[in-house]
Structures are given as structure tokens and as C-alpha cells.
mmCIF file with all atom_site columns, C-alpha atoms in Angstrom:
data_model
loop_
_atom_site.group_PDB
_atom_site.id
_atom_site.type_symbol
_atom_site.label_atom_id
_atom_site.label_alt_id
_atom_site.label_comp_id
_atom_site.label_asym_id
_atom_site.label_entity_id
_atom_site.label_seq_id
_atom_site.pdbx_PDB_ins_code
_atom_site.Cartn_x
_atom_site.Cartn_y
_atom_site.Cartn_z
_atom_site.occupancy
_atom_site.B_iso_or_equiv
_atom_site.pdbx_formal_charge
_atom_site.auth_seq_id
_atom_site.auth_comp_id
_atom_site.auth_asym_id
_atom_site.auth_atom_id
_atom_site.pdbx_PDB_model_num
ATOM 1   C CA . LYS A 1 1   ? 84.608  84.732  109.697 1.00 86.00 ? 1   LYS A CA 1
ATOM 2   C CA . SER A 1 2   ? 88.385  84.878  109.363 1.00 85.00 ? 2   SER A CA 1
ATOM 3   C CA . LEU A 1 3   ? 88.183  81.525  107.697 1.00 90.00 ? 3   LEU A CA 1
ATOM 4   C CA . PHE A 1 4   ? 85.706  82.867  105.216 1.00 93.00 ? 4   PHE A CA 1
ATOM 5   C CA . ILE A 1 5   ? 87.726  85.832  104.403 1.00 94.00 ? 5   ILE A CA 1
ATOM 6   C CA . SER A 1 6   ? 90.623  83.585  103.599 1.00 94.00 ? 6   SER A CA 1
ATOM 7   C CA . MET A 1 7   ? 88.407  81.537  101.510 1.00 95.00 ? 7   MET A CA 1
ATOM 8   C CA . LEU A 1 8   ? 87.381  84.701  99.510  1.00 96.00 ? 8   LEU A CA 1
ATOM 9   C CA . SER A 1 9   ? 90.818  85.878  99.235  1.00 96.00 ? 9   SER A CA 1
ATOM 10  C CA . TYR A 1 10  ? 91.971  82.543  97.438  1.00 96.00 ? 10  TYR A CA 1
ATOM 11  C CA . TYR A 1 11  ? 88.638  82.537  95.247  1.00 96.00 ? 11  TYR A CA 1
ATOM 12  C CA . TYR A 1 12  ? 89.178  86.083  93.838  1.00 97.00 ? 12  TYR A CA 1
ATOM 13  C CA . ASP A 1 13  ? 92.884  86.752  94.112  1.00 97.00 ? 13  ASP A CA 1
ATOM 14  C CA . LEU A 1 14  ? 94.178  86.650  90.442  1.00 96.00 ? 14  LEU A CA 1
ATOM 15  C CA . ASN A 1 15  ? 97.398  85.418  92.180  1.00 96.00 ? 15  ASN A CA 1
ATOM 16  C CA . GLU A 1 16  ? 95.946  82.371  93.138  1.00 96.00 ? 16  GLU A CA 1
ATOM 17  C CA . SER A 1 17  ? 94.339  81.287  89.684  1.00 95.00 ? 17  SER A CA 1
ATOM 18  C CA . ASP A 1 18  ? 97.039  78.397  89.566  1.00 95.00 ? 18  ASP A CA 1
ATOM 19  C CA . GLN A 1 19  ? 95.733  76.905  92.693  1.00 94.00 ? 19  GLN A CA 1
ATOM 20  C CA . PHE A 1 20  ? 91.961  77.247  91.785  1.00 95.00 ? 20  PHE A CA 1
ATOM 21  C CA . GLU A 1 21  ? 91.332  73.655  90.785  1.00 94.00 ? 21  GLU A CA 1
ATOM 22  C CA . THR A 1 22  ? 93.253  72.382  93.859  1.00 94.00 ? 22  THR A CA 1
ATOM 23  C CA . LEU A 1 23  ? 91.329  74.594  96.094  1.00 94.00 ? 23  LEU A CA 1
ATOM 24  C CA . PHE A 1 24  ? 87.808  74.607  94.619  1.00 94.00 ? 24  PHE A CA 1
ATOM 25  C CA . GLY A 1 25  ? 87.725  71.962  92.021  1.00 93.00 ? 25  GLY A CA 1
ATOM 26  C CA . GLN A 1 26  ? 85.753  69.259  94.127  1.00 94.00 ? 26  GLN A CA 1
ATOM 27  C CA . CYS A 1 27  ? 83.274  71.920  95.461  1.00 93.00 ? 27  CYS A CA 1
ATOM 28  C CA . GLU A 1 28  ? 80.127  73.310  93.780  1.00 94.00 ? 28  GLU A CA 1
ATOM 29  C CA . ILE A 1 29  ? 81.605  76.627  93.189  1.00 92.00 ? 29  ILE A CA 1
ATOM 30  C CA . GLY A 1 30  ? 84.952  75.087  91.491  1.00 93.00 ? 30  GLY A CA 1
ATOM 31  C CA . ARG A 1 31  ? 82.518  73.057  89.054  1.00 95.00 ? 31  ARG A CA 1
ATOM 32  C CA . ASN A 1 32  ? 80.560  76.210  88.454  1.00 95.00 ? 32  ASN A CA 1
ATOM 33  C CA . PRO A 1 33  ? 82.852  79.194  88.908  1.00 95.00 ? 33  PRO A CA 1
ATOM 34  C CA . THR A 1 34  ? 81.546  82.550  88.816  1.00 95.00 ? 34  THR A CA 1
ATOM 35  C CA . ALA A 1 35  ? 83.040  84.992  86.047  1.00 95.00 ? 35  ALA A CA 1
ATOM 36  C CA . LYS A 1 36  ? 84.933  86.917  88.697  1.00 96.00 ? 36  LYS A CA 1
ATOM 37  C CA . LYS A 1 37  ? 87.196  84.092  90.135  1.00 96.00 ? 37  LYS A CA 1
ATOM 38  C CA . ASN A 1 38  ? 90.632  85.006  90.364  1.00 96.00 ? 38  ASN A CA 1
ATOM 39  C CA . SER A 1 39  ? 90.121  88.382  88.809  1.00 96.00 ? 39  SER A CA 1
ATOM 40  C CA . TYR A 1 40  ? 91.178  90.799  91.564  1.00 98.00 ? 40  TYR A CA 1
ATOM 41  C CA . LEU A 1 41  ? 93.807  92.183  93.466  1.00 98.00 ? 41  LEU A CA 1
ATOM 42  C CA . ILE A 1 42  ? 93.212  91.411  97.185  1.00 98.00 ? 42  ILE A CA 1
ATOM 43  C CA . LEU A 1 43  ? 93.706  93.979  99.802  1.00 98.00 ? 43  LEU A CA 1
ATOM 44  C CA . SER A 1 44  ? 93.103  92.507  102.917 1.00 97.00 ? 44  SER A CA 1
ATOM 45  C CA . PHE A 1 45  ? 92.991  94.302  106.501 1.00 96.00 ? 45  PHE A CA 1
ATOM 46  C CA . ASP A 1 46  ? 92.710  92.374  109.989 1.00 94.00 ? 46  ASP A CA 1
ATOM 47  C CA . PHE A 1 47  ? 92.148  94.987  112.570 1.00 91.00 ? 47  PHE A CA 1
ATOM 48  C CA . SER A 1 48  ? 92.186  92.655  115.642 1.00 89.00 ? 48  SER A CA 1
ATOM 49  C CA . GLY A 1 49  ? 94.762  93.090  118.577 1.00 89.00 ? 49  GLY A CA 1
ATOM 50  C CA . ILE A 1 50  ? 94.981  96.701  118.644 1.00 87.00 ? 50  ILE A CA 1
ATOM 51  C CA . ASN A 1 51  ? 96.015  98.080  122.022 1.00 88.00 ? 51  ASN A CA 1
ATOM 52  C CA . THR A 1 52  ? 93.165  100.542 123.062 1.00 85.00 ? 52  THR A CA 1
ATOM 53  C CA . LYS A 1 53  ? 94.759  101.777 126.140 1.00 85.00 ? 53  LYS A CA 1
ATOM 54  C CA . THR A 1 54  ? 95.173  105.294 124.949 1.00 85.00 ? 54  THR A CA 1
ATOM 55  C CA . ASN A 1 55  ? 94.085  107.277 121.785 1.00 85.00 ? 55  ASN A CA 1
ATOM 56  C CA . GLU A 1 56  ? 97.990  107.295 120.893 1.00 90.00 ? 56  GLU A CA 1
ATOM 57  C CA . THR A 1 57  ? 98.313  103.449 121.055 1.00 90.00 ? 57  THR A CA 1
ATOM 58  C CA . THR A 1 58  ? 95.102  102.952 119.425 1.00 89.00 ? 58  THR A CA 1
ATOM 59  C CA . TYR A 1 59  ? 96.171  105.232 116.437 1.00 92.00 ? 59  TYR A CA 1
ATOM 60  C CA . ALA A 1 60  ? 99.597  103.677 116.325 1.00 95.00 ? 60  ALA A CA 1
ATOM 61  C CA . GLY A 1 61  ? 98.125  100.436 116.181 1.00 94.00 ? 61  GLY A CA 1
ATOM 62  C CA . PHE A 1 62  ? 95.687  100.991 113.518 1.00 94.00 ? 62  PHE A CA 1
ATOM 63  C CA . LEU A 1 63  ? 98.356  102.922 111.362 1.00 97.00 ? 63  LEU A CA 1
ATOM 64  C CA . ASP A 1 64  ? 100.676 99.750  111.898 1.00 97.00 ? 64  ASP A CA 1
ATOM 65  C CA . LYS A 1 65  ? 97.907  97.391  110.712 1.00 97.00 ? 65  LYS A CA 1
ATOM 66  C CA . VAL A 1 66  ? 97.306  99.439  107.436 1.00 97.00 ? 66  VAL A CA 1
ATOM 67  C CA . LYS A 1 67  ? 101.000 99.887  106.808 1.00 97.00 ? 67  LYS A CA 1
ATOM 68  C CA . LYS A 1 68  ? 101.497 96.019  107.102 1.00 97.00 ? 68  LYS A CA 1
ATOM 69  C CA . SER A 1 69  ? 98.490  95.118  104.767 1.00 97.00 ? 69  SER A CA 1
ATOM 70  C CA . VAL A 1 70  ? 99.633  97.862  102.334 1.00 97.00 ? 70  VAL A CA 1
ATOM 71  C CA . THR A 1 71  ? 103.251 96.524  102.361 1.00 97.00 ? 71  THR A CA 1
ATOM 72  C CA . ARG A 1 72  ? 101.900 93.085  101.737 1.00 97.00 ? 72  ARG A CA 1
ATOM 73  C CA . PHE A 1 73  ? 99.810  94.187  98.986  1.00 97.00 ? 73  PHE A CA 1
ATOM 74  C CA . ILE A 1 74  ? 102.526 95.847  97.236  1.00 97.00 ? 74  ILE A CA 1
ATOM 75  C CA . SER A 1 75  ? 104.775 92.764  97.740  1.00 96.00 ? 75  SER A CA 1
ATOM 76  C CA . ASN A 1 76  ? 101.991 90.589  96.330  1.00 97.00 ? 76  ASN A CA 1
ATOM 77  C CA . TYR A 1 77  ? 101.455 92.558  93.046  1.00 97.00 ? 77  TYR A CA 1
ATOM 78  C CA . GLN A 1 78  ? 104.828 94.390  92.582  1.00 94.00 ? 78  GLN A CA 1
ATOM 79  C CA . GLU A 1 79  ? 105.304 92.271  89.273  1.00 92.00 ? 79  GLU A CA 1
ATOM 80  C CA . LEU A 1 80  ? 101.889 93.628  87.814  1.00 92.00 ? 80  LEU A CA 1
ATOM 81  C CA . ILE A 1 81  ? 102.219 97.150  89.160  1.00 92.00 ? 81  ILE A CA 1
ATOM 82  C CA . SER A 1 82  ? 105.011 99.549  89.441  1.00 89.00 ? 82  SER A CA 1
ATOM 83  C CA . PHE A 1 83  ? 104.701 100.686 92.775  1.00 91.00 ? 83  PHE A CA 1
ATOM 84  C CA . ASN A 1 84  ? 106.465 103.671 94.533  1.00 92.00 ? 84  ASN A CA 1
ATOM 85  C CA . LYS A 1 85  ? 106.635 101.898 98.053  1.00 94.00 ? 85  LYS A CA 1
ATOM 86  C CA . THR A 1 86  ? 108.490 104.652 99.714  1.00 93.00 ? 86  THR A CA 1
ATOM 87  C CA . GLU A 1 87  ? 106.061 107.307 98.493  1.00 94.00 ? 87  GLU A CA 1
ATOM 88  C CA . ILE A 1 88  ? 103.057 105.442 99.533  1.00 95.00 ? 88  ILE A CA 1
ATOM 89  C CA . LEU A 1 89  ? 104.089 104.336 103.000 1.00 95.00 ? 89  LEU A CA 1
ATOM 90  C CA . GLU A 1 90  ? 105.795 107.796 103.876 1.00 94.00 ? 90  GLU A CA 1
ATOM 91  C CA . SER A 1 91  ? 102.139 109.325 104.649 1.00 93.00 ? 91  SER A CA 1
ATOM 92  C CA . ASN A 1 92  ? 101.801 109.323 108.436 1.00 91.00 ? 92  ASN A CA 1
ATOM 93  C CA . THR A 1 93  ? 98.220  108.637 108.197 1.00 96.00 ? 93  THR A CA 1
ATOM 94  C CA . PRO A 1 94  ? 96.234  105.438 107.472 1.00 97.00 ? 94  PRO A CA 1
ATOM 95  C CA . GLU A 1 95  ? 93.752  107.078 105.044 1.00 96.00 ? 95  GLU A CA 1
ATOM 96  C CA . GLY A 1 96  ? 97.038  108.705 103.390 1.00 97.00 ? 96  GLY A CA 1
ATOM 97  C CA . ILE A 1 97  ? 98.675  105.606 102.948 1.00 97.00 ? 97  ILE A CA 1
ATOM 98  C CA . LEU A 1 98  ? 95.640  104.000 101.363 1.00 97.00 ? 98  LEU A CA 1
ATOM 99  C CA . GLU A 1 99  ? 95.060  106.866 99.186  1.00 97.00 ? 99  GLU A CA 1
ATOM 100 C CA . GLY A 1 100 ? 98.599  106.564 97.709  1.00 96.00 ? 100 GLY A CA 1
ATOM 101 C CA . LEU A 1 101 ? 98.079  102.750 97.261  1.00 97.00 ? 101 LEU A CA 1
ATOM 102 C CA . LEU A 1 102 ? 94.857  103.405 95.213  1.00 96.00 ? 102 LEU A CA 1
ATOM 103 C CA . ASN A 1 103 ? 96.172  106.145 93.001  1.00 95.00 ? 103 ASN A CA 1
ATOM 104 C CA . SER A 1 104 ? 98.929  103.574 92.017  1.00 94.00 ? 104 SER A CA 1
ATOM 105 C CA . VAL A 1 105 ? 96.411  101.137 90.836  1.00 95.00 ? 105 VAL A CA 1
ATOM 106 C CA . GLN A 1 106 ? 95.337  101.944 87.391  1.00 84.00 ? 106 GLN A CA 1
ATOM 107 C CA . ASP A 1 107 ? 94.471  98.997  85.210  1.00 87.00 ? 107 ASP A CA 1
ATOM 108 C CA . HIS A 1 108 ? 93.035  96.298  87.767  1.00 94.00 ? 108 HIS A CA 1
ATOM 109 C CA . LYS A 1 109 ? 90.168  96.133  90.179  1.00 97.00 ? 109 LYS A CA 1
ATOM 110 C CA . ILE A 1 110 ? 90.585  95.501  93.912  1.00 98.00 ? 110 ILE A CA 1
ATOM 111 C CA . TYR A 1 111 ? 88.638  93.500  96.306  1.00 98.00 ? 111 TYR A CA 1
ATOM 112 C CA . VAL A 1 112 ? 88.851  94.919  99.880  1.00 98.00 ? 112 VAL A CA 1
ATOM 113 C CA . LEU A 1 113 ? 88.477  92.431  102.522 1.00 97.00 ? 113 LEU A CA 1
ATOM 114 C CA . VAL A 1 114 ? 88.429  93.633  106.106 1.00 95.00 ? 114 VAL A CA 1
ATOM 115 C CA . ASP A 1 115 ? 88.345  91.168  109.093 1.00 92.00 ? 115 ASP A CA 1
ATOM 116 C CA . GLU A 1 116 ? 87.521  92.395  112.578 1.00 84.00 ? 116 GLU A CA 1
ATOM 117 C CA . TYR A 1 117 ? 86.766  95.894  111.544 1.00 81.00 ? 117 TYR A CA 1
ATOM 118 C CA . ASP A 1 118 ? 84.921  96.760  114.894 1.00 75.00 ? 118 ASP A CA 1
ATOM 119 C CA . HIS A 1 119 ? 87.105  94.827  117.447 1.00 75.00 ? 119 HIS A CA 1
ATOM 120 C CA . PHE A 1 120 ? 89.118  97.782  118.708 1.00 76.00 ? 120 PHE A CA 1
ATOM 121 C CA . ALA A 1 121 ? 86.299  100.188 118.350 1.00 75.00 ? 121 ALA A CA 1
ATOM 122 C CA . ASN A 1 122 ? 83.896  98.031  120.547 1.00 76.00 ? 122 ASN A CA 1
ATOM 123 C CA . GLU A 1 123 ? 86.627  98.188  123.209 1.00 76.00 ? 123 GLU A CA 1
ATOM 124 C CA . ILE A 1 124 ? 86.824  101.950 123.142 1.00 77.00 ? 124 ILE A CA 1
ATOM 125 C CA . LEU A 1 125 ? 83.086  102.124 123.080 1.00 74.00 ? 125 LEU A CA 1
ATOM 126 C CA . SER A 1 126 ? 82.943  100.275 126.129 1.00 76.00 ? 126 SER A CA 1
ATOM 127 C CA . PHE A 1 127 ? 85.315  102.058 128.230 1.00 75.00 ? 127 PHE A CA 1
ATOM 128 C CA . ASN A 1 128 ? 85.339  105.484 126.755 1.00 73.00 ? 128 ASN A CA 1
ATOM 129 C CA . PRO A 1 129 ? 82.673  106.538 124.474 1.00 74.00 ? 129 PRO A CA 1
ATOM 130 C CA . HIS A 1 130 ? 83.889  110.110 124.226 1.00 74.00 ? 130 HIS A CA 1
ATOM 131 C CA . ASP A 1 131 ? 87.113  108.618 122.725 1.00 75.00 ? 131 ASP A CA 1
ATOM 132 C CA . TYR A 1 132 ? 84.986  106.645 120.388 1.00 73.00 ? 132 TYR A CA 1
ATOM 133 C CA . LEU A 1 133 ? 83.477  109.320 118.871 1.00 73.00 ? 133 LEU A CA 1
ATOM 134 C CA . ASN A 1 134 ? 86.907  111.156 118.409 1.00 75.00 ? 134 ASN A CA 1
ATOM 135 C CA . ILE A 1 135 ? 88.263  108.169 116.668 1.00 78.00 ? 135 ILE A CA 1
ATOM 136 C CA . VAL A 1 136 ? 85.451  106.460 114.670 1.00 76.00 ? 136 VAL A CA 1
ATOM 137 C CA . ALA A 1 137 ? 82.773  109.202 114.348 1.00 71.00 ? 137 ALA A CA 1
ATOM 138 C CA . LYS A 1 138 ? 82.941  112.897 113.278 1.00 71.00 ? 138 LYS A CA 1
ATOM 139 C CA . ASN A 1 139 ? 86.306  113.444 111.572 1.00 82.00 ? 139 ASN A CA 1
ATOM 140 C CA . GLY A 1 140 ? 88.206  110.519 113.247 1.00 86.00 ? 140 GLY A CA 1
ATOM 141 C CA . PHE A 1 141 ? 90.830  108.609 111.520 1.00 89.00 ? 141 PHE A CA 1
ATOM 142 C CA . VAL A 1 142 ? 88.776  105.505 111.172 1.00 89.00 ? 142 VAL A CA 1
ATOM 143 C CA . ARG A 1 143 ? 86.049  107.278 109.398 1.00 89.00 ? 143 ARG A CA 1
ATOM 144 C CA . LYS A 1 144 ? 88.572  108.918 107.233 1.00 93.00 ? 144 LYS A CA 1
ATOM 145 C CA . PHE A 1 145 ? 90.130  105.478 106.372 1.00 94.00 ? 145 PHE A CA 1
ATOM 146 C CA . TYR A 1 146 ? 86.733  104.360 105.270 1.00 93.00 ? 146 TYR A CA 1
ATOM 147 C CA . GLU A 1 147 ? 85.865  107.460 103.319 1.00 95.00 ? 147 GLU A CA 1
ATOM 148 C CA . VAL A 1 148 ? 89.344  106.605 101.016 1.00 96.00 ? 148 VAL A CA 1
ATOM 149 C CA . ILE A 1 149 ? 87.753  103.190 100.413 1.00 96.00 ? 149 ILE A CA 1
ATOM 150 C CA . LYS A 1 150 ? 84.407  104.744 99.341  1.00 96.00 ? 150 LYS A CA 1
ATOM 151 C CA . ILE A 1 151 ? 86.056  107.162 96.926  1.00 96.00 ? 151 ILE A CA 1
ATOM 152 C CA . GLY A 1 152 ? 87.882  104.274 95.681  1.00 96.00 ? 152 GLY A CA 1
ATOM 153 C CA . THR A 1 153 ? 84.597  102.629 94.754  1.00 96.00 ? 153 THR A CA 1
ATOM 154 C CA . GLY A 1 154 ? 83.488  105.832 93.102  1.00 95.00 ? 154 GLY A CA 1
ATOM 155 C CA . ARG A 1 155 ? 86.621  105.875 90.977  1.00 95.00 ? 155 ARG A CA 1
ATOM 156 C CA . GLY A 1 156 ? 86.029  102.316 90.152  1.00 95.00 ? 156 GLY A CA 1
ATOM 157 C CA . VAL A 1 157 ? 89.503  100.983 91.643  1.00 97.00 ? 157 VAL A CA 1
ATOM 158 C CA . VAL A 1 158 ? 87.804  99.096  94.592  1.00 98.00 ? 158 VAL A CA 1
ATOM 159 C CA . ASP A 1 159 ? 85.142  96.938  93.089  1.00 97.00 ? 159 ASP A CA 1
ATOM 160 C CA . ARG A 1 160 ? 84.106  94.859  95.976  1.00 97.00 ? 160 ARG A CA 1
ATOM 161 C CA . ILE A 1 161 ? 84.066  95.166  99.553  1.00 96.00 ? 161 ILE A CA 1
ATOM 162 C CA . PHE A 1 162 ? 83.715  92.337  102.363 1.00 95.00 ? 162 PHE A CA 1
ATOM 163 C CA . ILE A 1 163 ? 83.769  93.389  105.983 1.00 91.00 ? 163 ILE A CA 1
ATOM 164 C CA . THR A 1 164 ? 83.416  91.320  109.182 1.00 89.00 ? 164 THR A CA 1
ATOM 165 C CA . GLY A 1 165 ? 83.273  91.999  112.785 1.00 80.00 ? 165 GLY A CA 1
ATOM 166 C CA . VAL A 1 166 ? 81.659  91.412  115.856 1.00 71.00 ? 166 VAL A CA 1
ATOM 167 C CA . SER A 1 167 ? 78.712  93.855  115.862 1.00 61.00 ? 167 SER A CA 1
#
């Protein structure tokens, strides 16, 4: 699954257009590319390895993963878009950081890739279902994070999403 996420990233990332022939030229998709090849900004998340021992460590781990992904996105596309990195990352919530980033992107489309979306959630569900409801369901931070992505699709900033996990 992770390898497939990586392949999608290279295929659709506009920063990888100079590598397209090398990576895909000998493949059927390289000989007959889609119109959307190398046309997106790639925002990639990997939610594996989050410490789920307590609600606090789970939240801190999720927030850290979001910050790292957003920081990498800003670094990858800073030549195309003028980001206020400090302002985007100053939020202390995952959804706030993501919302700040999506508000900064105007003239480009984003492809969101999420690997292991449910890795930490499955651990919590297995050992503490009550915490699961507070984190993932109701008004939990995970639900709010994905709501921001949904709003981004409605605004046309997020054009595609691919999510993989164990469930």
C-alpha cells in the first residue's frame, strides 16, 4: 500500500514532471499517460507509528505527523506559492494547520494522499473503545481533520484524495 502511495505521488506531482519518462516511460501508463499526470501539488500524510498509550500522546503524535507533512508540503512548493509558514504552523490543532495550508493555496489543485489512516485508531479501538469515540467520532480531532479535507474539496482546492489503511 505504501509503495502504491509513493507511485501515485510521483505520477501526479507537478514537481516530478522531469522524472516522468524515467519512472513511467517503459510502462503502459507512461506510454499512454492520463491528462492529469504531473498536475497536482501532493499533500501526503502517514499516520503509522503514533503512540496511543494515552489520549495526550495520541493527540501529540497526530499533531506532529500533520505538522511534518505540512512542513514538507510547504518546502516542496515554496517556489510556486508564497506561504506564511509561521502563521500556518502556529495553530495548535491538526485541523487548524490544515485549514491554514489550504487557505494559502489558490491557483493549484491538491492531491491528498493518506497512508495508514486508521493505524493508530485501530489500536485505540482494540484497547479503549471509549477513547476511540472521543478521538475519531463525535467532535474528535481526527473527525475535524477530515472535515477540513472535505471542505477543501467543496472549495475546489482538494481535487483528489487517496486513503489507505488496514480496515
